[in-house]
Amino acid sequence: LKMNLVFLEFHVACNDIFSATLKITSIIIFAHRIKLSNRHHLVDAIICEYLALLSRHQEDQLAASSARSLARFIINVCEPNLMGNHSHNKNELSSKVATLKKNLRKYVPVVMVKYIHISTTTPFKTAIRKELTPAIYSIFDLLSQNEMILLNAALDYAGVQYLRSLYADYKRVGKWQAD
């Protein structure tokens, strides 16, 4: 993050640097997913800082490609992958994924609160918001009713209204529905 800030201070267009540092962060986090399994607050802090960085510099230096990289990172965080686990029992694998999602579910509302706060105070440009939308939908996929209530309680009036519109869009477009 500091590298991104240094380049942004000198007004250098740094979409490639933003994406590269995010990729390095992603590799570190996913290589040590087990060690970080009870430290989701660290991952949330990184995501929140990247969101803030993206919102502060969206006008001059960071573009939709940076938002696409961040969205891919958030989606990967919200979808635990157990490819390294060589279990032959399908039920065991799905229960491990469910356990990881349950643990992650407690911490993800912080990211949503940050996104909504940024969106209501200094809105993202349309292109950036479109790139971040799949990531927000993946967060909604993860949240249970209890976390939605918590999220609703943590927001001010403008944030609650924005959350309602986001959730309505998610239910209309982003949520998987059986035919």
Coordinates of N, CA and C in Angstrom, one line a residue:
L1 N 0.8 -1.2 0.0 CA 0.0 0.0 0.0 C 0.9 1.3 0.0
K2 N 1.9 1.2 0.7 CA 2.8 2.4 0.8 C 3.4 2.7 -0.6
M3 N 3.7 1.6 -1.4 CA 4.3 1.8 -2.7 C 3.2 2.6 -3.6
N4 N 2.0 2.1 -3.4 CA 0.9 2.8 -4.2 C 0.8 4.3 -3.8
L5 N 0.9 4.5 -2.5 CA 0.8 5.9 -2.0 C 1.9 6.8 -2.5
V6 N 3.1 6.2 -2.5 CA 4.3 7.0 -3.0 C 4.1 7.4 -4.5
F7 N 3.7 6.5 -5.3 CA 3.5 6.8 -6.7 C 2.3 7.8 -6.9
L8 N 1.3 7.6 -6.1 CA 0.1 8.5 -6.2 C 0.5 9.9 -5.8
E9 N 1.3 10.1 -4.8 CA 1.8 11.4 -4.3 C 2.5 12.2 -5.5
F10 N 3.2 11.5 -6.3 CA 3.9 12.1 -7.4 C 3.1 12.2 -8.7
H11 N 1.8 11.9 -8.6 CA 0.9 11.9 -9.7 C 1.3 11.1 -10.9
V12 N 1.8 9.9 -10.6 CA 2.1 8.9 -11.6 C 0.9 8.0 -11.8
A13 N 0.5 7.8 -13.0 CA -0.5 6.9 -13.3 C -0.1 5.5 -13.0
C14 N -0.7 4.9 -12.1 CA -0.2 3.6 -11.5 C -1.2 2.5 -11.5
N15 N -2.0 2.3 -12.5 CA -2.9 1.2 -12.5 C -2.1 -0.1 -12.5
D16 N -1.0 -0.2 -13.2 CA -0.2 -1.4 -13.2 C 0.4 -1.7 -11.8
I17 N 0.9 -0.6 -11.2 CA 1.5 -0.8 -9.8 C 0.4 -1.2 -8.8
F18 N -0.8 -0.6 -8.9 CA -1.9 -1.0 -8.0 C -2.2 -2.5 -8.2
S19 N -2.4 -2.9 -9.5 CA -2.7 -4.3 -9.7 C -1.6 -5.2 -9.3
A20 N -0.3 -4.8 -9.5 CA 0.8 -5.7 -9.1 C 0.9 -5.8 -7.6
T21 N 0.7 -4.7 -6.9 CA 0.8 -4.8 -5.4 C -0.4 -5.6 -4.9
L22 N -1.5 -5.5 -5.5 CA -2.7 -6.3 -5.1 C -2.5 -7.8 -5.4
K23 N -1.8 -8.1 -6.5 CA -1.5 -9.4 -6.9 C -0.5 -10.1 -5.9
I24 N 0.5 -9.3 -5.5 CA 1.4 -9.8 -4.5 C 0.7 -10.0 -3.1
T25 N -0.1 -9.1 -2.7 CA -0.9 -9.2 -1.5 C -1.8 -10.5 -1.6
S26 N -2.4 -10.7 -2.7 CA -3.2 -11.8 -3.0 C -2.5 -13.1 -2.8
I27 N -1.3 -13.2 -3.4 CA -0.5 -14.4 -3.3 C -0.1 -14.7 -1.9
I28 N 0.3 -13.7 -1.2 CA 0.7 -13.8 0.2 C -0.5 -14.3 1.1
I29 N -1.6 -13.7 0.9 CA -2.8 -14.1 1.7 C -3.3 -15.5 1.4
F30 N -3.3 -15.8 0.1 CA -3.8 -17.1 -0.3 C -2.8 -18.2 0.0
A31 N -1.5 -17.9 0.0 CA -0.6 -18.9 0.4 C -0.6 -19.2 1.9
H32 N -1.0 -18.2 2.6 CA -1.1 -18.4 4.1 C -2.5 -18.4 4.6
R33 N -3.4 -18.8 3.8 CA -4.9 -18.8 4.2 C -5.1 -19.5 5.5
I34 N -4.5 -20.6 5.7 CA -4.7 -21.4 7.0 C -4.2 -20.6 8.2
K35 N -3.0 -20.0 8.0 CA -2.5 -19.2 9.1 C -3.3 -18.0 9.4
L36 N -3.9 -17.5 8.4 CA -4.8 -16.2 8.6 C -6.2 -16.6 8.8
S37 N -6.6 -17.8 9.0 CA -8.0 -18.2 9.1 C -8.7 -17.5 10.3
N38 N -8.0 -17.2 11.4 CA -8.6 -16.5 12.5 C -8.1 -15.0 12.6
R39 N -7.6 -14.5 11.5 CA -7.1 -13.2 11.4 C -7.7 -12.4 10.2
H40 N -9.0 -12.6 10.1 CA -9.7 -12.0 8.9 C -9.7 -10.5 9.0
H41 N -9.6 -9.9 10.2 CA -9.5 -8.5 10.4 C -8.4 -7.9 9.6
L42 N -7.3 -8.6 9.5 CA -6.1 -8.1 8.7 C -6.5 -8.0 7.2
V43 N -7.1 -9.0 6.7 CA -7.5 -9.0 5.3 C -8.6 -7.9 5.1
D44 N -9.5 -7.8 6.0 CA -10.5 -6.7 5.9 C -9.9 -5.3 5.9
A45 N -8.9 -5.2 6.7 CA -8.2 -3.9 6.8 C -7.5 -3.6 5.4
I46 N -6.9 -4.6 4.8 CA -6.2 -4.4 3.5 C -7.3 -4.0 2.5
I47 N -8.4 -4.8 2.5 CA -9.4 -4.5 1.5 C -10.0 -3.0 1.7
C48 N -10.2 -2.7 2.9 CA -10.7 -1.3 3.2 C -9.7 -0.2 2.7
E49 N -8.5 -0.5 3.0 CA -7.5 0.5 2.5 C -7.4 0.6 1.0
Y50 N -7.5 -0.5 0.3 CA -7.5 -0.5 -1.1 C -8.7 0.2 -1.7
L51 N -9.9 0.0 -1.0 CA -11.1 0.7 -1.4 C -10.9 2.2 -1.2
A52 N -10.4 2.6 -0.1 CA -10.1 4.1 0.2 C -9.1 4.6 -0.8
L53 N -8.1 3.9 -1.1 CA -7.1 4.4 -2.1 C -7.7 4.5 -3.5
L54 N -8.6 3.6 -3.8 CA -9.3 3.7 -5.1 C -10.2 4.9 -5.2
S55 N -10.9 5.1 -4.1 CA -11.9 6.3 -4.1 C -11.1 7.6 -4.1
R56 N -10.0 7.7 -3.4 CA -9.3 9.0 -3.4 C -8.6 9.3 -4.7
H57 N -8.2 8.4 -5.4 CA -7.5 8.6 -6.6 C -8.2 8.2 -7.9
Q58 N -9.5 8.1 -7.9 CA -10.2 7.6 -9.1 C -10.3 8.7 -10.1
E59 N -10.2 9.9 -9.8 CA -10.4 11.0 -10.7 C -9.1 11.2 -11.6
D60 N -7.9 11.0 -11.0 CA -6.7 11.3 -11.8 C -5.9 10.1 -12.1
Q61 N -5.7 9.1 -11.3 CA -4.7 8.1 -11.5 C -5.2 6.7 -11.6
L62 N -6.2 6.3 -10.9 CA -6.6 4.9 -10.9 C -7.9 4.8 -11.8
A63 N -7.9 3.7 -12.5 CA -9.0 3.5 -13.5 C -9.7 2.2 -13.2
A64 N -10.6 1.9 -14.1 CA -11.5 0.7 -13.9 C -10.6 -0.6 -13.8
S65 N -9.5 -0.6 -14.5 CA -8.6 -1.9 -14.4 C -8.2 -2.1 -13.0
S66 N -7.9 -1.1 -12.2 CA -7.5 -1.2 -10.8 C -8.7 -1.8 -10.0
A67 N -9.9 -1.2 -10.3 CA -11.1 -1.7 -9.6 C -11.4 -3.2 -10.0
R68 N -11.1 -3.6 -11.2 CA -11.3 -5.0 -11.6 C -10.4 -5.9 -10.8
S69 N -9.1 -5.5 -10.6 CA -8.2 -6.3 -9.8 C -8.7 -6.4 -8.4
L70 N -9.1 -5.3 -7.8 CA -9.6 -5.3 -6.4 C -10.9 -6.2 -6.3
A71 N -11.8 -6.1 -7.3 CA -13.0 -6.9 -7.3 C -12.6 -8.4 -7.3
R72 N -11.6 -8.8 -8.2 CA -11.2 -10.2 -8.2 C -10.6 -10.6 -6.9
F73 N -9.9 -9.8 -6.3 CA -9.3 -10.1 -5.0 C -10.4 -10.3 -3.9
I74 N -11.4 -9.4 -3.9 CA -12.5 -9.6 -2.9 C -13.3 -10.9 -3.2
I75 N -13.5 -11.2 -4.4 CA -14.3 -12.4 -4.8 C -13.5 -13.6 -4.3
N76 N -12.2 -13.6 -4.5 CA -11.4 -14.7 -4.1 C -11.3 -14.9 -2.6
V77 N -11.4 -13.8 -1.9 CA -11.5 -13.9 -0.4 C -12.8 -14.4 0.0
C78 N -13.9 -14.0 -0.7 CA -15.2 -14.5 -0.3 C -15.5 -15.9 -0.7
E79 N -14.8 -16.5 -1.6 CA -15.0 -17.9 -2.0 C -13.8 -18.7 -1.6
P80 N -13.8 -19.3 -0.4 CA -12.7 -20.1 0.0 C -12.4 -21.3 -1.0
N81 N -11.2 -21.5 -1.2 CA -10.8 -22.6 -2.1 C -9.9 -23.6 -1.4
L82 N -10.3 -24.8 -1.5 CA -9.6 -25.9 -0.8 C -8.9 -26.8 -1.8
M83 N -8.4 -26.3 -2.8 CA -7.8 -27.1 -3.9 C -6.5 -27.9 -3.3
G84 N -5.9 -27.3 -2.3 CA -4.7 -28.0 -1.8 C -5.1 -29.1 -0.9
N85 N -6.3 -29.2 -0.5 CA -6.8 -30.3 0.4 C -7.1 -31.5 -0.5
H86 N -6.5 -32.6 -0.3 CA -6.7 -33.8 -1.1 C -7.6 -34.8 -0.4
S87 N -8.7 -34.3 0.1 CA -9.6 -35.2 0.8 C -10.5 -35.9 -0.3
H88 N -10.7 -37.2 -0.2 CA -11.6 -37.9 -1.1 C -13.0 -37.9 -0.7
N89 N -13.3 -37.4 0.5 CA -14.7 -37.4 1.0 C -15.3 -36.1 0.6
K90 N -16.3 -36.1 -0.2 CA -17.0 -34.9 -0.7 C -17.7 -34.2 0.4
N91 N -18.3 -34.9 1.3 CA -19.0 -34.2 2.5 C -18.0 -33.5 3.4
E92 N -16.8 -34.0 3.6 CA -15.8 -33.4 4.4 C -15.4 -32.1 3.7
L93 N -15.2 -32.1 2.4 CA -14.7 -31.0 1.7 C -15.8 -29.8 1.8
S94 N -17.0 -30.2 1.6 CA -18.1 -29.1 1.6 C -18.3 -28.6 3.1
S95 N -18.1 -29.5 4.1 CA -18.2 -29.0 5.4 C -17.0 -28.0 5.8
K96 N -15.8 -28.3 5.2 CA -14.7 -27.4 5.5 C -14.9 -26.0 4.8
V97 N -15.5 -26.1 3.6 CA -15.8 -24.8 2.9 C -16.9 -24.0 3.7
A98 N -17.9 -24.8 4.2 CA -18.9 -24.1 5.0 C -18.4 -23.5 6.3
T99 N -17.4 -24.2 6.9 CA -16.8 -23.7 8.1 C -16.0 -22.5 7.8
L100 N -15.2 -22.5 6.8 CA -14.5 -21.3 6.4 C -15.4 -20.1 6.1
K101 N -16.5 -20.4 5.4 CA -17.4 -19.3 5.1 C -18.1 -18.7 6.3
K102 N -18.4 -19.6 7.3 CA -19.0 -19.2 8.5 C -18.0 -18.3 9.3
N103 N -16.8 -18.7 9.3 CA -15.8 -17.8 10.0 C -15.6 -16.5 9.3
L104 N -15.6 -16.5 8.0 CA -15.4 -15.3 7.2 C -16.6 -14.4 7.3
R105 N -17.7 -15.0 7.4 CA -19.0 -14.2 7.5 C -19.0 -13.2 8.6
K106 N -18.3 -13.5 9.7 CA -18.3 -12.5 10.8 C -17.6 -11.2 10.5
Y107 N -16.6 -11.3 9.6 CA -15.8 -10.1 9.4 C -16.1 -9.3 8.1
V108 N -16.8 -9.9 7.2 CA -17.0 -9.3 5.9 C -17.9 -8.0 6.0
P109 N -18.8 -7.9 7.0 CA -19.6 -6.7 7.0 C -18.8 -5.4 7.1
V110 N -17.6 -5.5 7.7 CA -16.7 -4.3 7.8 C -16.4 -3.8 6.4
V111 N -16.1 -4.7 5.5 CA -15.8 -4.3 4.1 C -17.0 -3.6 3.5
M112 N -18.2 -4.2 3.7 CA -19.4 -3.6 3.1 C -19.7 -2.3 3.7
V113 N -19.5 -2.1 5.0 CA -19.7 -0.8 5.6 C -18.8 0.3 5.0
K114 N -17.5 -0.1 4.8 CA -16.5 0.8 4.2 C -16.9 1.1 2.8
Y115 N -17.4 0.1 2.0 CA -17.8 0.4 0.6 C -19.0 1.3 0.6
I116 N -20.0 1.1 1.5 CA -21.2 1.9 1.5 C -20.8 3.3 1.9
H117 N -19.9 3.5 3.0 CA -19.5 4.8 3.4 C -18.8 5.6 2.3
I118 N -17.9 4.9 1.6 CA -17.2 5.6 0.5 C -18.2 6.0 -0.6
S119 N -19.1 5.1 -0.9 CA -20.1 5.3 -1.9 C -21.1 6.5 -1.6
T120 N -21.4 6.7 -0.4 CA -22.3 7.7 0.0 C -21.6 9.1 0.2
T121 N -20.3 9.1 0.6 CA -19.6 10.3 0.8 C -18.9 10.8 -0.5
T122 N -18.1 10.0 -1.1 CA -17.5 10.3 -2.4 C -17.7 9.2 -3.4
P123 N -18.8 9.3 -4.1 CA -19.2 8.1 -4.9 C -18.1 7.8 -6.0
F124 N -18.1 6.5 -6.2 CA -17.2 6.0 -7.3 C -17.7 6.4 -8.6
K125 N -16.8 6.5 -9.6 CA -17.2 6.7 -11.0 C -18.0 5.5 -11.4
T126 N -18.8 5.7 -12.5 CA -19.6 4.6 -13.0 C -18.8 3.4 -13.4
A127 N -17.7 3.6 -14.1 CA -16.9 2.4 -14.6 C -16.3 1.7 -13.4
I128 N -15.9 2.4 -12.4 CA -15.3 1.7 -11.2 C -16.4 1.0 -10.4
R129 N -17.5 1.6 -10.3 CA -18.6 1.0 -9.5 C -19.1 -0.3 -10.2
K130 N -19.1 -0.3 -11.6 CA -19.5 -1.5 -12.3 C -18.5 -2.6 -12.1
E131 N -17.2 -2.3 -12.0 CA -16.2 -3.3 -11.8 C -16.3 -3.9 -10.4
L132 N -16.6 -3.1 -9.4 CA -16.7 -3.5 -8.0 C -18.0 -4.3 -7.7
T133 N -19.0 -4.1 -8.6 CA -20.3 -4.7 -8.3 C -20.3 -6.2 -8.1
P134 N -19.6 -7.0 -8.9 CA -19.5 -8.5 -8.7 C -18.9 -8.8 -7.3
A135 N -18.0 -8.0 -6.9 CA -17.4 -8.3 -5.6 C -18.4 -8.0 -4.4
I136 N -19.2 -7.0 -4.6 CA -20.2 -6.7 -3.6 C -21.3 -7.8 -3.6
Y137 N -21.6 -8.3 -4.8 CA -22.5 -9.4 -4.9 C -22.0 -10.7 -4.2
S138 N -20.7 -10.9 -4.3 CA -20.1 -12.1 -3.7 C -20.1 -11.9 -2.1
I139 N -20.0 -10.7 -1.7 CA -20.2 -10.4 -0.2 C -21.6 -10.7 0.2
F140 N -22.6 -10.3 -0.6 CA -24.0 -10.6 -0.3 C -24.2 -12.1 -0.3
D141 N -23.6 -12.8 -1.2 CA -23.7 -14.3 -1.2 C -23.3 -14.9 0.1
L142 N -22.3 -14.3 0.7 CA -21.7 -14.8 1.9 C -22.5 -14.5 3.2
L143 N -23.2 -13.3 3.2 CA -23.8 -12.8 4.4 C -25.1 -13.6 4.7
S144 N -25.3 -13.9 6.0 CA -26.6 -14.5 6.4 C -27.5 -13.3 6.9
Q145 N -28.7 -13.7 7.3 CA -29.7 -12.7 7.8 C -29.1 -12.0 9.0
N146 N -28.4 -12.7 9.9 CA -27.9 -12.0 11.1 C -26.9 -10.9 10.7
E147 N -26.0 -11.2 9.8 CA -25.0 -10.2 9.4 C -25.7 -9.0 8.6
M148 N -26.8 -9.3 7.9 CA -27.5 -8.2 7.3 C -28.1 -7.3 8.3
I149 N -28.6 -7.9 9.4 CA -29.2 -7.1 10.5 C -28.1 -6.2 11.1
L150 N -27.0 -6.8 11.3 CA -25.8 -6.1 11.9 C -25.4 -5.0 11.0
L151 N -25.3 -5.3 9.7 CA -24.9 -4.3 8.7 C -25.9 -3.1 8.7
N152 N -27.1 -3.4 8.7 CA -28.2 -2.4 8.7 C -28.1 -1.5 10.0
A153 N -27.7 -2.1 11.1 CA -27.6 -1.4 12.4 C -26.4 -0.5 12.4
A154 N -25.4 -0.9 11.6 CA -24.1 -0.1 11.7 C -24.1 1.1 10.7
L155 N -25.1 1.2 9.9 CA -25.1 2.3 8.9 C -26.0 3.5 9.3
D156 N -25.7 4.6 8.8 CA -26.6 5.8 9.0 C -27.7 5.7 8.0
Y157 N -28.6 6.7 8.0 CA -29.8 6.7 7.2 C -29.4 6.6 5.7
A158 N -28.4 7.4 5.2 CA -28.0 7.4 3.8 C -27.4 6.0 3.5
G159 N -26.7 5.5 4.4 CA -26.1 4.2 4.2 C -27.1 3.1 4.1
V160 N -28.1 3.1 4.9 CA -29.2 2.1 4.9 C -29.9 2.2 3.6
Q161 N -30.2 3.4 3.1 CA -30.9 3.5 1.8 C -30.0 3.0 0.7
Y162 N -28.7 3.3 0.7 CA -27.8 2.7 -0.3 C -27.8 1.2 -0.2
L163 N -27.7 0.7 1.0 CA -27.7 -0.8 1.2 C -28.9 -1.4 0.6
R164 N -30.1 -0.8 0.8 CA -31.3 -1.3 0.3 C -31.3 -1.4 -1.2
S165 N -30.8 -0.3 -1.8 CA -30.8 -0.3 -3.3 C -29.8 -1.3 -3.8
L166 N -28.6 -1.4 -3.1 CA -27.7 -2.5 -3.5 C -28.2 -3.9 -3.4
Y167 N -28.9 -4.1 -2.3 CA -29.5 -5.4 -2.1 C -30.6 -5.7 -3.1
A168 N -31.4 -4.7 -3.4 CA -32.5 -4.9 -4.4 C -31.8 -5.2 -5.8
D169 N -30.7 -4.6 -6.1 CA -30.0 -4.9 -7.4 C -29.5 -6.3 -7.3
Y170 N -28.9 -6.7 -6.2 CA -28.4 -8.0 -6.0 C -29.5 -9.1 -6.2
K171 N -30.6 -8.9 -5.6 CA -31.7 -9.8 -5.7 C -32.2 -9.9 -7.1
R172 N -32.2 -8.8 -7.8 CA -32.7 -8.8 -9.2 C -31.7 -9.3 -10.2
V173 N -30.4 -9.0 -10.0 CA -29.4 -9.3 -11.0 C -28.4 -10.4 -10.5
G174 N -27.8 -10.1 -9.4 CA -26.7 -10.9 -8.9 C -26.9 -12.2 -8.3
K175 N -28.1 -12.4 -7.7 CA -28.3 -13.6 -7.0 C -28.7 -14.8 -7.9
W176 N -28.0 -15.9 -7.7 CA -28.3 -17.1 -8.5 C -29.7 -17.6 -8.1
Q177 N -30.5 -17.9 -9.1 CA -31.9 -18.3 -8.9 C -32.1 -19.6 -9.7
A178 N -32.7 -20.6 -9.0 CA -33.1 -21.8 -9.7 C -34.3 -21.6 -10.6
D179 N -34.3 -22.2 -11.7 CA -35.5 -22.0 -12.6 C -36.6 -22.9 -12.3

